[in-house]
Structures are given as C-alpha cells and as structure tokens.
GROMACS .gro file of C-alpha atoms in nm:
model
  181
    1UNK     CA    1   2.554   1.360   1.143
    2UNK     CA    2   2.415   1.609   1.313
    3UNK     CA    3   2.300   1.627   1.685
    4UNK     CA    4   2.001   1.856   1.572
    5UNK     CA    5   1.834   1.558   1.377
    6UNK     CA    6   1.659   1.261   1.589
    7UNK     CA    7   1.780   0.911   1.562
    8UNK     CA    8   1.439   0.754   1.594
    9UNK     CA    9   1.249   0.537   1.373
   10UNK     CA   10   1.087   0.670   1.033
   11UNK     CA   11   0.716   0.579   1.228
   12UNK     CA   12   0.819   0.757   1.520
   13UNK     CA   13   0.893   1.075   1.315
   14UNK     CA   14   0.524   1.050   1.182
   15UNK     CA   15   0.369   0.998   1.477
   16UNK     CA   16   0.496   1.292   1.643
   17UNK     CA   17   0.448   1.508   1.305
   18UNK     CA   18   0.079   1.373   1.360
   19UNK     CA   19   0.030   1.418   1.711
   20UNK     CA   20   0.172   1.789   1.694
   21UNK     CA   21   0.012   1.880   1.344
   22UNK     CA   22  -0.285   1.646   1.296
   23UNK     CA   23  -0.522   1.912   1.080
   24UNK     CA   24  -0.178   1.979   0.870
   25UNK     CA   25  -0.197   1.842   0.544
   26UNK     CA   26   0.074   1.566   0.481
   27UNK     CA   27   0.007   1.457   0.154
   28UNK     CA   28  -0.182   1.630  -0.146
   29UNK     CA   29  -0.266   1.370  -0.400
   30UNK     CA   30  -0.431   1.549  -0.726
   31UNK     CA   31  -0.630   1.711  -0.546
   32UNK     CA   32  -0.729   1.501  -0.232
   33UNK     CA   33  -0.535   1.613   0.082
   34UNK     CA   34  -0.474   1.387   0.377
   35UNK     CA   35  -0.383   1.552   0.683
   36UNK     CA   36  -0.139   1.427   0.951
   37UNK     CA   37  -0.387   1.255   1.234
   38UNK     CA   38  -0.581   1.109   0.885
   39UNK     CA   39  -0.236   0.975   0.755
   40UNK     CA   40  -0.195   0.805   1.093
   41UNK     CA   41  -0.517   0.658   1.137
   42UNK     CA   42  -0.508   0.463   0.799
   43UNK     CA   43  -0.128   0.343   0.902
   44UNK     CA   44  -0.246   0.237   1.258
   45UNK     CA   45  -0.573   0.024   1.091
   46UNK     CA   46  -0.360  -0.052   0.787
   47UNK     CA   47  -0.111  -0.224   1.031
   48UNK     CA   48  -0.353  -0.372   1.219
   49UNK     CA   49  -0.491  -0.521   0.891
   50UNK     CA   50  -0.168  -0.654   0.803
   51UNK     CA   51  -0.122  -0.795   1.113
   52UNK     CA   52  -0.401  -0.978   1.069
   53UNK     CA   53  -0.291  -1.110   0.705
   54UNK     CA   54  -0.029  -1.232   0.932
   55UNK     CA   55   0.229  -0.967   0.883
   56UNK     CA   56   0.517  -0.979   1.178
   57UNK     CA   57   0.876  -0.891   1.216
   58UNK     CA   58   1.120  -0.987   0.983
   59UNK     CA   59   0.763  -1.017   0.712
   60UNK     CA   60   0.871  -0.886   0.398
   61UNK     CA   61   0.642  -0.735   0.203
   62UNK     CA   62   0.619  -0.587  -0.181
   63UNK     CA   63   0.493  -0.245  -0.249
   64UNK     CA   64   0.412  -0.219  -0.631
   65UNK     CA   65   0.240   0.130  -0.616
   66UNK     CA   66   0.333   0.455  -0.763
   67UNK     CA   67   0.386   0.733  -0.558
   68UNK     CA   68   0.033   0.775  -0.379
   69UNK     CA   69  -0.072   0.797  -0.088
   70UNK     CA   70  -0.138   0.381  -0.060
   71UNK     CA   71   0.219   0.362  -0.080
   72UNK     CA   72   0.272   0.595   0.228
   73UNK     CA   73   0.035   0.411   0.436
   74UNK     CA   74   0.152   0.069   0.347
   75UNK     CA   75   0.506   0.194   0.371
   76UNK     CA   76   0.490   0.314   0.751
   77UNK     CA   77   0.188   0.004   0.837
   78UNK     CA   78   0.477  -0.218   0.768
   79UNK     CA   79   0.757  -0.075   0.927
   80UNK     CA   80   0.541  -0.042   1.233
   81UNK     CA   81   0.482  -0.403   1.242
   82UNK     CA   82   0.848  -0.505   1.200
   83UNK     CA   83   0.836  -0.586   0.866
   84UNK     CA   84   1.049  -0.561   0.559
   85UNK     CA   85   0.945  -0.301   0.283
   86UNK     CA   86   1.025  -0.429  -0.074
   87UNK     CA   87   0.984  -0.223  -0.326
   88UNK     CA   88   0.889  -0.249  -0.660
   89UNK     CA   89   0.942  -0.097  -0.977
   90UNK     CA   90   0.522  -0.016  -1.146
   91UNK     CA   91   0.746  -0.059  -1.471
   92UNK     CA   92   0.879  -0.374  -1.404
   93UNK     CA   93   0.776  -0.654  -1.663
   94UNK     CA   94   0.580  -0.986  -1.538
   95UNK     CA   95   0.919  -1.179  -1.503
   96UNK     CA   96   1.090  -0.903  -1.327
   97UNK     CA   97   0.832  -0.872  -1.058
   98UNK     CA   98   0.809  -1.229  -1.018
   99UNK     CA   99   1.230  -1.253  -1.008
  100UNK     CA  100   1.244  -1.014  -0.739
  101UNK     CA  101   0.931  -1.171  -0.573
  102UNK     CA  102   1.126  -1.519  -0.565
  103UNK     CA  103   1.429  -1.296  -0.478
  104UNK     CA  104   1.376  -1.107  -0.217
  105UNK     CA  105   1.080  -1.365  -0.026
  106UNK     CA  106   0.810  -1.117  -0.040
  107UNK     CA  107   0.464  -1.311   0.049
  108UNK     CA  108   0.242  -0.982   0.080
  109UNK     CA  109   0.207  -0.737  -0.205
  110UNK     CA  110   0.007  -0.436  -0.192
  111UNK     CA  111  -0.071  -0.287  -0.543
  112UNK     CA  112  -0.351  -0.063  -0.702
  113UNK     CA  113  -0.679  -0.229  -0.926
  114UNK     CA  114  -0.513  -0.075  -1.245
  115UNK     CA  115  -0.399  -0.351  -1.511
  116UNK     CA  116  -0.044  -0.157  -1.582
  117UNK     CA  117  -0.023  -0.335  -1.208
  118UNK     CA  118  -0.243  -0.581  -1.090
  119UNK     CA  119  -0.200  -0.834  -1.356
  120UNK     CA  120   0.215  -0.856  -1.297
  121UNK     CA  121   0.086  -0.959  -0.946
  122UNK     CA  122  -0.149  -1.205  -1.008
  123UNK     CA  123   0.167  -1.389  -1.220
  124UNK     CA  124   0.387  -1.328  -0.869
  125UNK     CA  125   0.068  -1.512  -0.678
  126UNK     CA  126   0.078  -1.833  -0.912
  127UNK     CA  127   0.435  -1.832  -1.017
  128UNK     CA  128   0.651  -1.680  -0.734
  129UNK     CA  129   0.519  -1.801  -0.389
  130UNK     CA  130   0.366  -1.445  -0.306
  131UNK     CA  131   0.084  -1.586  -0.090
  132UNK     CA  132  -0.117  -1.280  -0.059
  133UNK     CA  133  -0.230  -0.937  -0.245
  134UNK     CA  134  -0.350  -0.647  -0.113
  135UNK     CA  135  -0.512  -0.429  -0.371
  136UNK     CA  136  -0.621  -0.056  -0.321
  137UNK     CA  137  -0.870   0.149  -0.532
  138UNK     CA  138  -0.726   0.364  -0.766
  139UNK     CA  139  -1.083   0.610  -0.786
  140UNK     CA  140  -1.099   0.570  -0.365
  141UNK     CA  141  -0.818   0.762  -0.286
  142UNK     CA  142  -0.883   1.052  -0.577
  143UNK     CA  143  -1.084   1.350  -0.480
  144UNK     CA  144  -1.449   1.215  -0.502
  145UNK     CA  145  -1.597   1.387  -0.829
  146UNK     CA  146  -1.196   1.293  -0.952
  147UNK     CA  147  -1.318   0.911  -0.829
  148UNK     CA  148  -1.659   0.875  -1.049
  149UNK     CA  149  -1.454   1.059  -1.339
  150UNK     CA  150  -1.167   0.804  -1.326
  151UNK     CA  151  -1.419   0.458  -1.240
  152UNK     CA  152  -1.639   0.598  -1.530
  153UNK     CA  153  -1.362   0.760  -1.806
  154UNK     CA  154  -1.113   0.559  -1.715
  155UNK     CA  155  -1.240   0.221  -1.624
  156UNK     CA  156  -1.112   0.022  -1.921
  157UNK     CA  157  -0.765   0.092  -1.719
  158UNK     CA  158  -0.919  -0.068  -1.431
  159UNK     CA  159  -0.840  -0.493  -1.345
  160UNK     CA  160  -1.141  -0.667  -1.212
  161UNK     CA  161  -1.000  -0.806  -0.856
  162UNK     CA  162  -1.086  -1.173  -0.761
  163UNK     CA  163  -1.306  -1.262  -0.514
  164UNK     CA  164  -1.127  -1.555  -0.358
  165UNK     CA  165  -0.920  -1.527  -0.019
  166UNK     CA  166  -0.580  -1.438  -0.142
  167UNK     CA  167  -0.672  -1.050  -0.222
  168UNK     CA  168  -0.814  -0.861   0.016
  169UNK     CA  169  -0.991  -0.499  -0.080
  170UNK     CA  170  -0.733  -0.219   0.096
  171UNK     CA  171  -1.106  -0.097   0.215
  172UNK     CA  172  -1.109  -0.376   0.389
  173UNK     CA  173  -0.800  -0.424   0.500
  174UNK     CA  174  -0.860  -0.099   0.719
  175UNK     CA  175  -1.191  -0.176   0.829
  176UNK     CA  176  -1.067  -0.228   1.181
  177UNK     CA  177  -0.992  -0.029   1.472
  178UNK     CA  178  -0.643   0.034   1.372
  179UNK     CA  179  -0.493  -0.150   1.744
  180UNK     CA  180  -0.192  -0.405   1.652
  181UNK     CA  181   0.056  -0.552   1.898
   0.00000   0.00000   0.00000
C-alpha cells in the first residue's frame, strides 16, 4: 500500500478530480463528453433523486447498465448516499436477474429503456420484491444528432416505459437541485 495513494472514499476522489478539473473531460461516451464539474452535478441531483425514492444507508441498489455514463452517475449517487451498489450482469437471463434480485435485497434498479434490459427488470419488479426502477434514456445521453439517429434507426430496440409510480424517467430523477443529506 502505498503512502502516495489517499485512503478516502471513491466519491471523495471525484469530487476533488471535479473541483480541481471541472472543464476536464471525465468520460467520452461515443462521442458525447462529460466533463468533471458535469459528472458531479448529475451525481449530486442523481443522489438527491434517490434520496428521494427513499434511498439511505445500508439501501442496496441494482445497476443493470452497460458501461455508460448512467452507470457512473448512479454508481457514485449511491455510494454518496450510503448505499449498497449491486451490480448486474446486461447478459444475465430473466431468472438470473431476478435470483440475484431476491439474493442480494436490491429494491432500486436503475437500467436503460432498451428491451435487451428493461424487460428482465420489469420480471425483478413483479417476481423478486424490487420495489422500484429507475430507467435512463438510451438516445439522451448519446451525442444529440447520435440521439435522433438511435430513437429513429434504432427504436425497435427501444422498451416503452410504464407510466405508473414504480419507474421513474432518470430525467426526472435529476430534475432537482442536486442537495441530499
């Protein structure tokens, strides 16, 4: 171990990348790049949102996202809150995500509106006692002309979310002023 390297929480190593390089990009997703302060806004309201959801300490909660930059966000929202990342295999079969659902007491997922995804959720929601889904937009966080491309090209690959109060839009979910206790 080396004295060089802080022992400090993964958030706290963001937040001080952010608050020393916030115009730096920190992720480059096929062509959209999110810089440092932008990564650290969306984690802030993205906790705050989850907080909300009632997300705590000890919370666990199931990421079923490829790498993107969704993951990221929900990654560090729920660390910050004292939560429990669980991760999930995106190749996982319906009865392995709702095994490891049952398993591992996840009752938040966050996913992406793609059916290779969303509809091994929905099974977790009615069969596994997740109580709540969070569900991102695949063509919102693609470049923009990559967005209409992908909603218009692509959207046969896209699951229709339902509008009932167990999802909640990741748009909305961040629609706050990112403060969280």
């Amino acid at each position: 171990w080396s004295a060089d390297i802080p022992v400090e929480p993964v958030t706290a190593a963001l937040d001080r990348a952010a608050a020393g390089s916030a115009a730096q990009p920190c992720i480059d997703f096929l062509g959209r790049t999110y810089t440092y302060g932008e990564v650290a806004n969306l984690v802030a309201r993205a906790a705050a949102g989850l907080q909300a959801l009632g997300v705590e300490k000890g919370t666990r909660v199931g990421l079923l996202l490829p790498n993107c930059p969704t993951y990221v966000i929900a990654y560090h929202a729920v660390l910050k809150l004292g939560g429990i990342v669980v991760n999930f295999n995106p190749l996982y079969a319906v009865e392995e995500v709702c095994r490891q659902v049952a398993d591992s007491q996840a009752t938040v997922m966050v996913t992406l509106d793609l059916k290779l995804l969303l509809p091994k959720v929905q099974a977790a929601l009615d069969r596994a006692g997740l109580r709540h889904v969070v569900v991102a937009s695949m063509s919102e966080i693609l470049p923009p002309l990559k967005g209409i491309l992908f909603r218009v090209l692509k959207r046969a690959q896209l699951a229709p979310v339902p509008d009932e109060r167990r999802y909640t839009p990741f748009r909305r979910l961040i629609a706050n002023d990112g403060r969280y206790e």
